[in-house]
PDB file of C-alpha atoms and ligand atoms in Angstrom:
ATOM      1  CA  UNK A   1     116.713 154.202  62.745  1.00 48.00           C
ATOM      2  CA  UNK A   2     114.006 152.344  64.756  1.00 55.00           C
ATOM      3  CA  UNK A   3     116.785 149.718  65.844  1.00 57.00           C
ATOM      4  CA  UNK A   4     118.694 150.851  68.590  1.00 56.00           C
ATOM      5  CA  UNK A   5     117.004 153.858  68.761  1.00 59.00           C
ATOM      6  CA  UNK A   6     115.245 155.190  72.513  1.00 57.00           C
ATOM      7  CA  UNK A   7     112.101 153.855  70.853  1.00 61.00           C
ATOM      8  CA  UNK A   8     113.514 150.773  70.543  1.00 52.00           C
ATOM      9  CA  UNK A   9     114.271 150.046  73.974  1.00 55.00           C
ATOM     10  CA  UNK A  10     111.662 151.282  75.538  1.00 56.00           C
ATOM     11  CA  UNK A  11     109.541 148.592  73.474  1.00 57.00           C
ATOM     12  CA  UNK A  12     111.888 146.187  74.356  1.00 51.00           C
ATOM     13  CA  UNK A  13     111.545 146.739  78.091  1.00 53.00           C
ATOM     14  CA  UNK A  14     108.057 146.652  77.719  1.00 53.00           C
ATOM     15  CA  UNK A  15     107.591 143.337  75.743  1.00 52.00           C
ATOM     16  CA  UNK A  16     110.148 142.191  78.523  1.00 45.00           C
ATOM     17  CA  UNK A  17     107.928 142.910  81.497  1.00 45.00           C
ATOM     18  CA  UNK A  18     104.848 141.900  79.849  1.00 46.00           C
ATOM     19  CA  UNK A  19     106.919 138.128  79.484  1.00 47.00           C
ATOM     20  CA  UNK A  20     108.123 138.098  82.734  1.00 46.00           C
ATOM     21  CA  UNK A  21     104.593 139.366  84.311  1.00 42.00           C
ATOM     22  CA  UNK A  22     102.559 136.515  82.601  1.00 46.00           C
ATOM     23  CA  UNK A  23     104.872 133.747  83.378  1.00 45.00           C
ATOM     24  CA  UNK A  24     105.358 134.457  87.084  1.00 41.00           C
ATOM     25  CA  UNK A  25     101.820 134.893  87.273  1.00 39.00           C
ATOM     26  CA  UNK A  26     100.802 131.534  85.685  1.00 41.00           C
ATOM     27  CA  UNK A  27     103.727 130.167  88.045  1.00 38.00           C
ATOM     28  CA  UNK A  28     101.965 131.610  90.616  1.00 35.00           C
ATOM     29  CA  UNK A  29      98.100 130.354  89.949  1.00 36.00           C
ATOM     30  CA  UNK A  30      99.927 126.834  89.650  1.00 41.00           C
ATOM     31  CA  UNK A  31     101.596 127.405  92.813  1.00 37.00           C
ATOM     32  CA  UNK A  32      98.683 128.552  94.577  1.00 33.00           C
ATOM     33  CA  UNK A  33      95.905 125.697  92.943  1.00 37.00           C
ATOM     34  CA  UNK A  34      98.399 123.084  94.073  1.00 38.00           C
ATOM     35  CA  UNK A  35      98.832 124.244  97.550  1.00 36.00           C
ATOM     36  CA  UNK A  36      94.946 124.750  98.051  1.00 32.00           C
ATOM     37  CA  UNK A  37      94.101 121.188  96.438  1.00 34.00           C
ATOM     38  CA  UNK A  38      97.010 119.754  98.459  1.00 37.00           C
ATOM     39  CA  UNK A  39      95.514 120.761 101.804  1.00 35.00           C
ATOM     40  CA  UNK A  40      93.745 117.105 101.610  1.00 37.00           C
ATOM     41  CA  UNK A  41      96.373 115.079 101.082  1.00 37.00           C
ATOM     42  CA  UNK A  42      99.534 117.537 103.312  1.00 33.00           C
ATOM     43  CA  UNK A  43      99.918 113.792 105.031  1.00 34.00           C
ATOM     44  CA  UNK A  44     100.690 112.209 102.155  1.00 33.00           C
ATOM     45  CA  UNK A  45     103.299 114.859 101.020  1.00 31.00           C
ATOM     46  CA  UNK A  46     106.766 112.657 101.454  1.00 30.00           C
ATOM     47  CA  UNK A  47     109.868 114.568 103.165  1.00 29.00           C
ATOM     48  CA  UNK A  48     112.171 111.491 103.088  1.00 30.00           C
ATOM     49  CA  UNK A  49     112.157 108.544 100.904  1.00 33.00           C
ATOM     50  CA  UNK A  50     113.316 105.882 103.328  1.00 37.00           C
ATOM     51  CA  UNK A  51     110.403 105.489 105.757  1.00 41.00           C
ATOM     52  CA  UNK A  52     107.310 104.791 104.179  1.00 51.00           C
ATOM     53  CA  UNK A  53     104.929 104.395 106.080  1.00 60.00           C
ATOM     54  CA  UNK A  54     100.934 103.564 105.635  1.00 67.00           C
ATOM     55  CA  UNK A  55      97.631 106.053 107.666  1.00 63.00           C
ATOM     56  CA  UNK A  56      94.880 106.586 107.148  1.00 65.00           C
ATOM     57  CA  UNK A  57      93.857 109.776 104.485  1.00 64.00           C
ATOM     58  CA  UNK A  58      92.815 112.677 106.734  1.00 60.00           C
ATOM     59  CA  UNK A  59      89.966 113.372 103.851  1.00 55.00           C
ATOM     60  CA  UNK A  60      87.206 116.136 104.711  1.00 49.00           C
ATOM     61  CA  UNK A  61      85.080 115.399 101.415  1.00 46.00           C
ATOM     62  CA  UNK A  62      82.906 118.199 102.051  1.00 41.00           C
ATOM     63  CA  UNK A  63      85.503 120.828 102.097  1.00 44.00           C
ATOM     64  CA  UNK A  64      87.107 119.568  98.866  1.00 47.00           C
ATOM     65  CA  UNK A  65      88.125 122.460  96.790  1.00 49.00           C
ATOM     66  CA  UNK A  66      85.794 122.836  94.046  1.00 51.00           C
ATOM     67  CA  UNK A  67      87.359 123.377  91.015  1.00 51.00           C
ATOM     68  CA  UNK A  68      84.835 122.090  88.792  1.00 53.00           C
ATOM     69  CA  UNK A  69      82.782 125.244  87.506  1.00 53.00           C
ATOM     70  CA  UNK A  70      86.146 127.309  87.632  1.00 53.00           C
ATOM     71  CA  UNK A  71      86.587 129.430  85.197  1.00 60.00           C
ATOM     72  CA  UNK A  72      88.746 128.066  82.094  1.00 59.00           C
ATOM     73  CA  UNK A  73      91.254 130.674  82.580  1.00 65.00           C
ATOM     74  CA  UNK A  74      92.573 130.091  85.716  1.00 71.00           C
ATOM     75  CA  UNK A  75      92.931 126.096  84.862  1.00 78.00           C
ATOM     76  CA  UNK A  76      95.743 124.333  85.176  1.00 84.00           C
ATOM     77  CA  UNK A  77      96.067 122.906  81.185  1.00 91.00           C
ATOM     78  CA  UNK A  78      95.348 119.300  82.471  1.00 96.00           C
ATOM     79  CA  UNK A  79      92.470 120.461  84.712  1.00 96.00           C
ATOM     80  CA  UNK A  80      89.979 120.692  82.015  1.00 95.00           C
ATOM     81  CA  UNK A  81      90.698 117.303  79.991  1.00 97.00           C
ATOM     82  CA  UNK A  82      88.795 114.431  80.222  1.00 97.00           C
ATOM     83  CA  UNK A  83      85.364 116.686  80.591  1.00 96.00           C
ATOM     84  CA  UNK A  84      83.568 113.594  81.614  1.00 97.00           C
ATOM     85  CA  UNK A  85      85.841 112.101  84.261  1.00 98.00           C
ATOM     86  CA  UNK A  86      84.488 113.660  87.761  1.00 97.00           C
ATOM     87  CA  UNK A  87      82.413 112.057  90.562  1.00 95.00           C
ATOM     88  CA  UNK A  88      81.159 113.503  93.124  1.00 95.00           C
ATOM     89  CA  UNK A  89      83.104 113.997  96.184  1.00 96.00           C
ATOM     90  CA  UNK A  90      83.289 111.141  99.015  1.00 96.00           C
ATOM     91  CA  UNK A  91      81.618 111.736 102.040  1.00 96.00           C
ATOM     92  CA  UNK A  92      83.746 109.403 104.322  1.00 96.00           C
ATOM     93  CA  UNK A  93      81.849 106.948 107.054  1.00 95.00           C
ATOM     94  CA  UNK A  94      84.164 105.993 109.728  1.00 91.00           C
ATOM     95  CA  UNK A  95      83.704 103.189 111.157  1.00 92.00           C
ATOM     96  CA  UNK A  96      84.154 101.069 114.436  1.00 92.00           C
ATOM     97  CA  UNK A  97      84.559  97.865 114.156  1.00 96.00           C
ATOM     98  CA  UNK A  98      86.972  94.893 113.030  1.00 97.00           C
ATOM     99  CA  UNK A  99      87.050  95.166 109.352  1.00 98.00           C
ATOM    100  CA  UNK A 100      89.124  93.670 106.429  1.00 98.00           C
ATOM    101  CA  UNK A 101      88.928  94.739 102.996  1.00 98.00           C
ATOM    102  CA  UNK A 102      89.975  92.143 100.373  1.00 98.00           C
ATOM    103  CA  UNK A 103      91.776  94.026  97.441  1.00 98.00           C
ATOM    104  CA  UNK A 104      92.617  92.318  94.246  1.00 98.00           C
ATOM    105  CA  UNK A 105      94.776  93.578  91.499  1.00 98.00           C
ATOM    106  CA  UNK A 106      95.553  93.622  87.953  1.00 98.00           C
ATOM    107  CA  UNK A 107      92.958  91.353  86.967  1.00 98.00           C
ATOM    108  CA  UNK A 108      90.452  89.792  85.331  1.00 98.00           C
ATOM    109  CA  UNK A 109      92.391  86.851  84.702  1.00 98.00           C
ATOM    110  CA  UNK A 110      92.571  82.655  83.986  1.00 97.00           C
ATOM    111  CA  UNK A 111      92.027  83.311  88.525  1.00 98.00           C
ATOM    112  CA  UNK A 112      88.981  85.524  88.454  1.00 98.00           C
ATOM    113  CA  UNK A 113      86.098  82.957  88.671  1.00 98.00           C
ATOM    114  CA  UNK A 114      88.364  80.669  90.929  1.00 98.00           C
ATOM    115  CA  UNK A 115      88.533  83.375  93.398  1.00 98.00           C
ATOM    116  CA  UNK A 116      85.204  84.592  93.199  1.00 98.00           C
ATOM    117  CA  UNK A 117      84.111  80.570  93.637  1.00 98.00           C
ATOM    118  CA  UNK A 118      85.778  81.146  97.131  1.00 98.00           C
ATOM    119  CA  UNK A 119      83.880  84.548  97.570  1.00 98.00           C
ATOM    120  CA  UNK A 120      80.817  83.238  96.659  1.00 98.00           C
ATOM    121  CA  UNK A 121      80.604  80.166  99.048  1.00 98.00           C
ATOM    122  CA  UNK A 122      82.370  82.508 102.144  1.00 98.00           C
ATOM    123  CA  UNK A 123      79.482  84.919 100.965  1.00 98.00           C
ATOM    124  CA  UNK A 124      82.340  87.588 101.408  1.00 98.00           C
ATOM    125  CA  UNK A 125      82.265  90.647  99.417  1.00 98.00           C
ATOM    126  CA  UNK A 126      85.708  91.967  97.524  1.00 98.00           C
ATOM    127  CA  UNK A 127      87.209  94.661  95.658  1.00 98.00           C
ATOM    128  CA  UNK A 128      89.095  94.416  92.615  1.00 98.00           C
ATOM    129  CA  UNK A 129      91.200  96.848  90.972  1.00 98.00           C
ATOM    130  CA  UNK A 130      91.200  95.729  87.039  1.00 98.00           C
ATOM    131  CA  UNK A 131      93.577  96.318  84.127  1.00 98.00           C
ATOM    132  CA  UNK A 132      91.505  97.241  81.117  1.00 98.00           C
ATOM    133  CA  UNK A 133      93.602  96.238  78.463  1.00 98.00           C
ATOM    134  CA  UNK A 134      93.392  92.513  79.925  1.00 98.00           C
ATOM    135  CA  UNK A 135      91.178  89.999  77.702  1.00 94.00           C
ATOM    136  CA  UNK A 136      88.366  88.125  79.109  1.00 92.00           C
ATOM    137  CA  UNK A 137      86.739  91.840  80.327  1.00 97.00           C
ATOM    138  CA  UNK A 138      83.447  90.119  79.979  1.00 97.00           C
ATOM    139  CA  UNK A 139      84.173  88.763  83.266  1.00 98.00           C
ATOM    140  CA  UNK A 140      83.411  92.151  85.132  1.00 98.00           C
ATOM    141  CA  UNK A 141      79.940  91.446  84.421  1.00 97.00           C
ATOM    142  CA  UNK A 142      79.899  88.465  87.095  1.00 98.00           C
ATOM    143  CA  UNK A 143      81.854  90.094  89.221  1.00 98.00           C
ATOM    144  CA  UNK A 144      79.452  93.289  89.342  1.00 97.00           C
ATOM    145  CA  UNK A 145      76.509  90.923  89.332  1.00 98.00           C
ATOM    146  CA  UNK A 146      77.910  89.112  92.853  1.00 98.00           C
ATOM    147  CA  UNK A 147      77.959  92.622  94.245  1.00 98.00           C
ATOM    148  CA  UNK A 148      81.765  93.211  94.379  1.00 98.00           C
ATOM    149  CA  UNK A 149      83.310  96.504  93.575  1.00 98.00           C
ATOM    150  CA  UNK A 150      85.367  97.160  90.424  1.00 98.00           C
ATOM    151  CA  UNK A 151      87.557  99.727  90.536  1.00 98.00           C
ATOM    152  CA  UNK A 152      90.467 101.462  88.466  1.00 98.00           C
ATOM    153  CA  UNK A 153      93.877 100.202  88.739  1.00 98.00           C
ATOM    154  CA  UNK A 154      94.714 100.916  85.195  1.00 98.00           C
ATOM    155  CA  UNK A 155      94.080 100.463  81.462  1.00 98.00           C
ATOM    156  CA  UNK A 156      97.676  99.702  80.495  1.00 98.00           C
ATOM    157  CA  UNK A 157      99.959  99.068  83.688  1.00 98.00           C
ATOM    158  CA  UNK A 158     102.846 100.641  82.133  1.00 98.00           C
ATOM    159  CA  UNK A 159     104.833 102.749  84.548  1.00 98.00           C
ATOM    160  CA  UNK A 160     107.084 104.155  81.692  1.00 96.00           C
ATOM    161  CA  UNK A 161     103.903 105.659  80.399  1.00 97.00           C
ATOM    162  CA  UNK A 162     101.032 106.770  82.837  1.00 98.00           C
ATOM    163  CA  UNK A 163     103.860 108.085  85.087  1.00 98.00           C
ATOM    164  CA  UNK A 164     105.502 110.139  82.118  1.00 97.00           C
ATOM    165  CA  UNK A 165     103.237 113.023  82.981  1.00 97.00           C
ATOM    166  CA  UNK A 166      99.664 114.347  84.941  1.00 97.00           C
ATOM    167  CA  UNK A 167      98.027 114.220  81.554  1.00 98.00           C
ATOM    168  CA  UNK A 168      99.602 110.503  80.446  1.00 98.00           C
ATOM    169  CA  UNK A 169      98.218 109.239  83.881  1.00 98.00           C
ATOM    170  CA  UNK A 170      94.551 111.113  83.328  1.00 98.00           C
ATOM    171  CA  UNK A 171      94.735 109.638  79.593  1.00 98.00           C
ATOM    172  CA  UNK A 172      95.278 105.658  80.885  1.00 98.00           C
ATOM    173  CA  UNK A 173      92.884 106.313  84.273  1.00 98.00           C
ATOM    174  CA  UNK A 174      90.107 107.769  81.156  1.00 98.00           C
ATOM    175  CA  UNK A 175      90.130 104.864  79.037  1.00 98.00           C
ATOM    176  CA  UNK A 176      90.245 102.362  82.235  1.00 98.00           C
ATOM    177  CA  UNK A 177      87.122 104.298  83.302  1.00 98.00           C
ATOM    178  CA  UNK A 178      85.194 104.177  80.139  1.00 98.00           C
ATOM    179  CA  UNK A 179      85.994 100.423  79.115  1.00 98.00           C
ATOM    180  CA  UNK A 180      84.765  99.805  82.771  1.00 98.00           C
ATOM    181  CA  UNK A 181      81.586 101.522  82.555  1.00 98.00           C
ATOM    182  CA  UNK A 182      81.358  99.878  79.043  1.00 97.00           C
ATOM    183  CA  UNK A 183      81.494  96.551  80.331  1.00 97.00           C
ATOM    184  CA  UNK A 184      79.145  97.099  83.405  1.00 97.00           C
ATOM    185  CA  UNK A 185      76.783 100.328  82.867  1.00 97.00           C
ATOM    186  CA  UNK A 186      78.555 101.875  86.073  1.00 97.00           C
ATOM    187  CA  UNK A 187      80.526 104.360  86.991  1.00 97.00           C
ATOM    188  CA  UNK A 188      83.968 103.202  88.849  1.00 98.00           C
ATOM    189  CA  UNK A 189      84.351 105.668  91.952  1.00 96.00           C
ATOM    190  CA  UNK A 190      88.106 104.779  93.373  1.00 98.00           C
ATOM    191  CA  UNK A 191      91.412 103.690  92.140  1.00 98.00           C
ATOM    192  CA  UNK A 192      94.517 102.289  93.348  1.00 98.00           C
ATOM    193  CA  UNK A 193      97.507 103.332  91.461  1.00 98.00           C
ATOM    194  CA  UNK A 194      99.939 100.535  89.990  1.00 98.00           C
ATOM    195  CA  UNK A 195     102.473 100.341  92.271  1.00 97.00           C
ATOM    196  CA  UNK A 196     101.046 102.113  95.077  1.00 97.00           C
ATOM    197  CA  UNK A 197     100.537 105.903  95.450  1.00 96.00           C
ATOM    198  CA  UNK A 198     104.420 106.317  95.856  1.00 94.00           C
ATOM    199  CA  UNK A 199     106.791 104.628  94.064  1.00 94.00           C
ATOM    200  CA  UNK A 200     110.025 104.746  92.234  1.00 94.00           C
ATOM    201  CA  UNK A 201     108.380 105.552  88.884  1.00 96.00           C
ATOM    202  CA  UNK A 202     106.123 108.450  89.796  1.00 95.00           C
ATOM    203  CA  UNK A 203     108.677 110.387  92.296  1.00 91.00           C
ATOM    204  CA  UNK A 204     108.002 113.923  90.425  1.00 92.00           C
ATOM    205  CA  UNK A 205     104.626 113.938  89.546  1.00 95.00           C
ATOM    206  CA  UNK A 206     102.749 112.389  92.706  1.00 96.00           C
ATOM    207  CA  UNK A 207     101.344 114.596  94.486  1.00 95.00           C
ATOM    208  CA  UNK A 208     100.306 116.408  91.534  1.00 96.00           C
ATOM    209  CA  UNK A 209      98.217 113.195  90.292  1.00 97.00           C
ATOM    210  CA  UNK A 210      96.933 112.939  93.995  1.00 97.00           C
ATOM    211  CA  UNK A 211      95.808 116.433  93.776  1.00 96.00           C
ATOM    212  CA  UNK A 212      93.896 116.133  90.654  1.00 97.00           C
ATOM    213  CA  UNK A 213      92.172 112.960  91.282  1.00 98.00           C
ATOM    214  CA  UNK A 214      90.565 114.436  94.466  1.00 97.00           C
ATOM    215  CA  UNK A 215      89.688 117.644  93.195  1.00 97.00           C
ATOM    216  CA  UNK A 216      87.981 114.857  90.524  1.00 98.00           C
ATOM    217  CA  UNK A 217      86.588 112.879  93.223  1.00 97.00           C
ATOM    218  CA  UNK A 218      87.926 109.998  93.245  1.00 98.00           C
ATOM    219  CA  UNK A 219      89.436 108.452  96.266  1.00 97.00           C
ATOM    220  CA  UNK A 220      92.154 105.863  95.858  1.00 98.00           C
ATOM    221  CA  UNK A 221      93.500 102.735  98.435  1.00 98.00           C
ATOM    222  CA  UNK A 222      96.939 101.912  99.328  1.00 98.00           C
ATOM    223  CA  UNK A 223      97.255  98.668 102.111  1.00 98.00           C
ATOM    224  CA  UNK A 224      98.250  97.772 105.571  1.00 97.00           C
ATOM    225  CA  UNK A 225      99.015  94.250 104.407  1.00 98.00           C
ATOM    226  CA  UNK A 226     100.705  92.602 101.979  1.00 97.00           C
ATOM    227  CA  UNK A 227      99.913  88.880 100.827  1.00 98.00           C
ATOM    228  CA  UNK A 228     103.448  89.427  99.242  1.00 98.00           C
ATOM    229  CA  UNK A 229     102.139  87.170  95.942  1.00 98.00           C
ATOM    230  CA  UNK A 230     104.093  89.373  93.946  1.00 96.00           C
ATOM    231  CA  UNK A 231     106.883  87.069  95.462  1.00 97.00           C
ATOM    232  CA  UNK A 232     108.209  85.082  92.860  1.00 95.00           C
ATOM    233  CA  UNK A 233     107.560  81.442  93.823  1.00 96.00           C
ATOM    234  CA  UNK A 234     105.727  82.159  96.687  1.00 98.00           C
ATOM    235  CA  UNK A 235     104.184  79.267  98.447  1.00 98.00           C
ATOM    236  CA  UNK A 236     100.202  79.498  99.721  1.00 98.00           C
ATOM    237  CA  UNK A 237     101.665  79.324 103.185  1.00 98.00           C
ATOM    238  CA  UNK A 238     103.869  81.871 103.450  1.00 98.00           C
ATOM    239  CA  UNK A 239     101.525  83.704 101.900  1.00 98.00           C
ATOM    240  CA  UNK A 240      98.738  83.006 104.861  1.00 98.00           C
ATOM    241  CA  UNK A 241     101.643  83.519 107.156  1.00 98.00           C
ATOM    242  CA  UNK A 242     102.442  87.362 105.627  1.00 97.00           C
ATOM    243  CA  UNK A 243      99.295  87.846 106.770  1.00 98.00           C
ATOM    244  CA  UNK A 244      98.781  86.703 109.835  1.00 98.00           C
ATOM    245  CA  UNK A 245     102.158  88.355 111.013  1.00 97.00           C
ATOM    246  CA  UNK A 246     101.099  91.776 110.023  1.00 97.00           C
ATOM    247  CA  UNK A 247      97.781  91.861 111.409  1.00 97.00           C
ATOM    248  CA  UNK A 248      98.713  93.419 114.241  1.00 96.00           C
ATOM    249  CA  UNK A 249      95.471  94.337 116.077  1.00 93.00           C
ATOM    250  CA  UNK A 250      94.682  96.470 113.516  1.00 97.00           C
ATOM    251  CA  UNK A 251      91.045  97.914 113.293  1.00 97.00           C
ATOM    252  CA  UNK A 252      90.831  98.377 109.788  1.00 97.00           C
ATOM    253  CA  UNK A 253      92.925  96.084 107.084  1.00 98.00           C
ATOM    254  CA  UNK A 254      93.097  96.262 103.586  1.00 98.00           C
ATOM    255  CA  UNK A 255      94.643  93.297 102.438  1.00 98.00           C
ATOM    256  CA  UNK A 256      96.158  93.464  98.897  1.00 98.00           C
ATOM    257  CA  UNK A 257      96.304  90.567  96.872  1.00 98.00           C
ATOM    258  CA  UNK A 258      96.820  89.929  93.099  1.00 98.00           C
ATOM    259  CA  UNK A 259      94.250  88.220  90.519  1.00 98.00           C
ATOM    260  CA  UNK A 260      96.648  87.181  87.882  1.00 98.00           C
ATOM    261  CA  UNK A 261      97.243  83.958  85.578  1.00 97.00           C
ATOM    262  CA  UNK A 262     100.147  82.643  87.360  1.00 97.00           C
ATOM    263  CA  UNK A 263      98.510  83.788  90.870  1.00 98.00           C
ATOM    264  CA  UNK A 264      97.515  79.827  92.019  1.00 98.00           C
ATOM    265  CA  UNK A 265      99.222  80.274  95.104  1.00 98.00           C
ATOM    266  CA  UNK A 266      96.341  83.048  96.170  1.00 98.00           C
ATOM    267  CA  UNK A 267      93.818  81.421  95.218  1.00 98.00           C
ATOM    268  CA  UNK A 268      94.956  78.469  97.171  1.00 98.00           C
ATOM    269  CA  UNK A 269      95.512  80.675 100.572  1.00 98.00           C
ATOM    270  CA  UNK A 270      92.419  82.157  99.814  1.00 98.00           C
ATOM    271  CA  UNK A 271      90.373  80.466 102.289  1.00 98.00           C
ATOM    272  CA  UNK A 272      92.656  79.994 104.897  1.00 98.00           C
ATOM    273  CA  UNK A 273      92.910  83.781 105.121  1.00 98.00           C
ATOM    274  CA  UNK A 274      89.462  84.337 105.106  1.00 98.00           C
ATOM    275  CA  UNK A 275      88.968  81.856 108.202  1.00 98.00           C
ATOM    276  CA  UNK A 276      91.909  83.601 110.267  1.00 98.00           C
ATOM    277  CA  UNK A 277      90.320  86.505 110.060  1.00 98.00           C
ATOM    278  CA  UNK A 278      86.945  85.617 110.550  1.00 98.00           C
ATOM    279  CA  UNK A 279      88.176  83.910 114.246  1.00 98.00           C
ATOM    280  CA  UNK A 280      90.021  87.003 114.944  1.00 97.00           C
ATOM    281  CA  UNK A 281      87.014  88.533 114.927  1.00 98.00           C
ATOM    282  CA  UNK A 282      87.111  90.779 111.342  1.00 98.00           C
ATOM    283  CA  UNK A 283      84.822  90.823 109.055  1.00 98.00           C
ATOM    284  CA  UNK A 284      84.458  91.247 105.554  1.00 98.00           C
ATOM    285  CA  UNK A 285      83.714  94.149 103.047  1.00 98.00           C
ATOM    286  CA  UNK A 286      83.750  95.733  99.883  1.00 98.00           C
ATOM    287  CA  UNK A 287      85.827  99.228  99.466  1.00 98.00           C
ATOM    288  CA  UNK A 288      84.296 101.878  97.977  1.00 98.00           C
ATOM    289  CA  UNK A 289      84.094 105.893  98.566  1.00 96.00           C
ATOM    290  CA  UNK A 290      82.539 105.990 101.688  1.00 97.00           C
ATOM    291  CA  UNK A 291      85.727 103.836 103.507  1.00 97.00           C
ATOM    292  CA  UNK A 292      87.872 105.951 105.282  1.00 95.00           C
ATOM    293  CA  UNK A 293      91.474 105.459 102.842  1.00 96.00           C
ATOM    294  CA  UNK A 294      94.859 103.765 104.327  1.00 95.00           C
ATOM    295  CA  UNK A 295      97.376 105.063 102.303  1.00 94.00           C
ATOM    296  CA  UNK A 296     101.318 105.453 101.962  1.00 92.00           C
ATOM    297  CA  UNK A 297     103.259 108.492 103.413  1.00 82.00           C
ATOM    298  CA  UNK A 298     106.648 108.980 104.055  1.00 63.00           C
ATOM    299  CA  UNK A 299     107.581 109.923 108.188  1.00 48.00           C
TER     300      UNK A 299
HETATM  301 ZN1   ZN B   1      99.058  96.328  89.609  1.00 79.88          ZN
END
């Protein structure tokens, strides 16, 4: 009898170590990858929830692991999707002086043109972090043309689904990247994620996306200050006031602000903002891979 017989067992042991070698070892590579490609971010890695704090990403471009020729092999599974989604890596500027960096999400909307009206005649330049599935994407084109930066925020904006996994987030950050390049023949270079880089809905899985959108090279922005238009009912005052009160002699702001239908309220403290800042000595530019990131960590 081959069951139960010396034979038997012996093959069993064997198919049994063979099992156990090849997971631990994949456990291993994916231990090991994550670590390395973590190095960048190790300030961003949260230890506890409550104190979330914003700083500036400690992010040495040039020594950014370079995964991209590695052999398939020794690829994490989601490592070699999306073929065509890399950039190459920032090399970071930092600079000196007074700067704030308008940042408006989740648009284009029934707000864009009213808000870059205000742009235009402050001849300011602003970033905007667009939503792909939105309609009136023909509206990227002016806001390319007037020199602003696009960049990715999302296609779809649902938490439920880019958070689900590394690959759901790579799939929605794709198609936000192609529709974008569709609509204005380039390449988006940075992203900020919907809801911020931490947040309730992507607890497990954060540092993992980090990770992989580095090694990818793309940089993303959090903020030092909040317009707080996500408010409900939020009046253009307080708005001006949120961020006045948190500019705190900063050296480097990025402002986050919404482009949305019912955003009128922004659009209206638009202006005011711009003029605080410009008497407090700021001024005013465009994100994009060379800016040094602010983004969240926990203390
Ligand atoms: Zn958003």
């Amino acid at each position: 009898m081959y069951f139960g017989s010396v034979r038997f067992f012996k093959h069993l042991i064997y198919i049994c170590l063979i099992i156990g070698v090849s997971f631990f070892g994949t456990l291993l590579i994916k231990l090991v990858q994550s670590n390395l490609l973590l190095g960048n971010t190790s300030n961003v890695i949260a230890a506890e929830e409550s104190d979330l704090e914003v700083q500036a990403l400690e992010f040495e471009g040039a020594e950014a692991e370079d995964t991209t020729g590695a052999d398939a092999e020794s690829m994490i599974g989601y490592q070699s999707l999306h073929p065509d989604l890399y950039h190459e890596q920032p090399v970071i500027t930092k600079r000196r002086d007074k700067i704030a960096y308008l940042t408006f999400d989740d648009g284009p909307s029934a707000r864009t043109i009213e808000i870059l009206d205000i742009l235009k005649e402050k001849n300011i330049k602003a970033t905007f972090f667009v939503i792909t599935e939105n309609k009136n994407l023909a509206l990227l084109e002016r806001v390319q043309a007037e020199g602003h930066t696009i960049a990715i925020h999302s296609n779809s904006h649902k938490f439920n689904q880019i958070y689900r996994s590394v690959e759901d987030f790579l799939a929605d950050f794709h198609t936000c990247y192609t529709r974008i390049y569709r609509e204005t023949s380039v390449y988006p270079q940075i992203f900020r994620f919907p809801g911020g880089s931490i947040n309730s809905h992507n607890r497990g899985i954060y540092e993992e996306i980090i990770a992989e959108m580095l090694r990818r090279g793309f940089l993303f922005f959090d903020w030092n200050i909040s317009t707080q238009d996500s408010v409900p009912a939020i009046s253009a005052h307080t708005i001006v006031e949120s961020v006045k009160n948190n500019v705190k002699g900063q050296r480097q702001l990025i402002i986050l602000g919404h482009d949305a239908l019912d955003k009128t309220e922004t659009v209206k403290a638009l202006p005011e903002i711009i003029r605080f800042l410009q008497e407090e000595g700021y001024t005013f530019d465009k994100l994009d891979n060379s800016v040094q990131p602010i983004v969240f960590t926990y203390e």
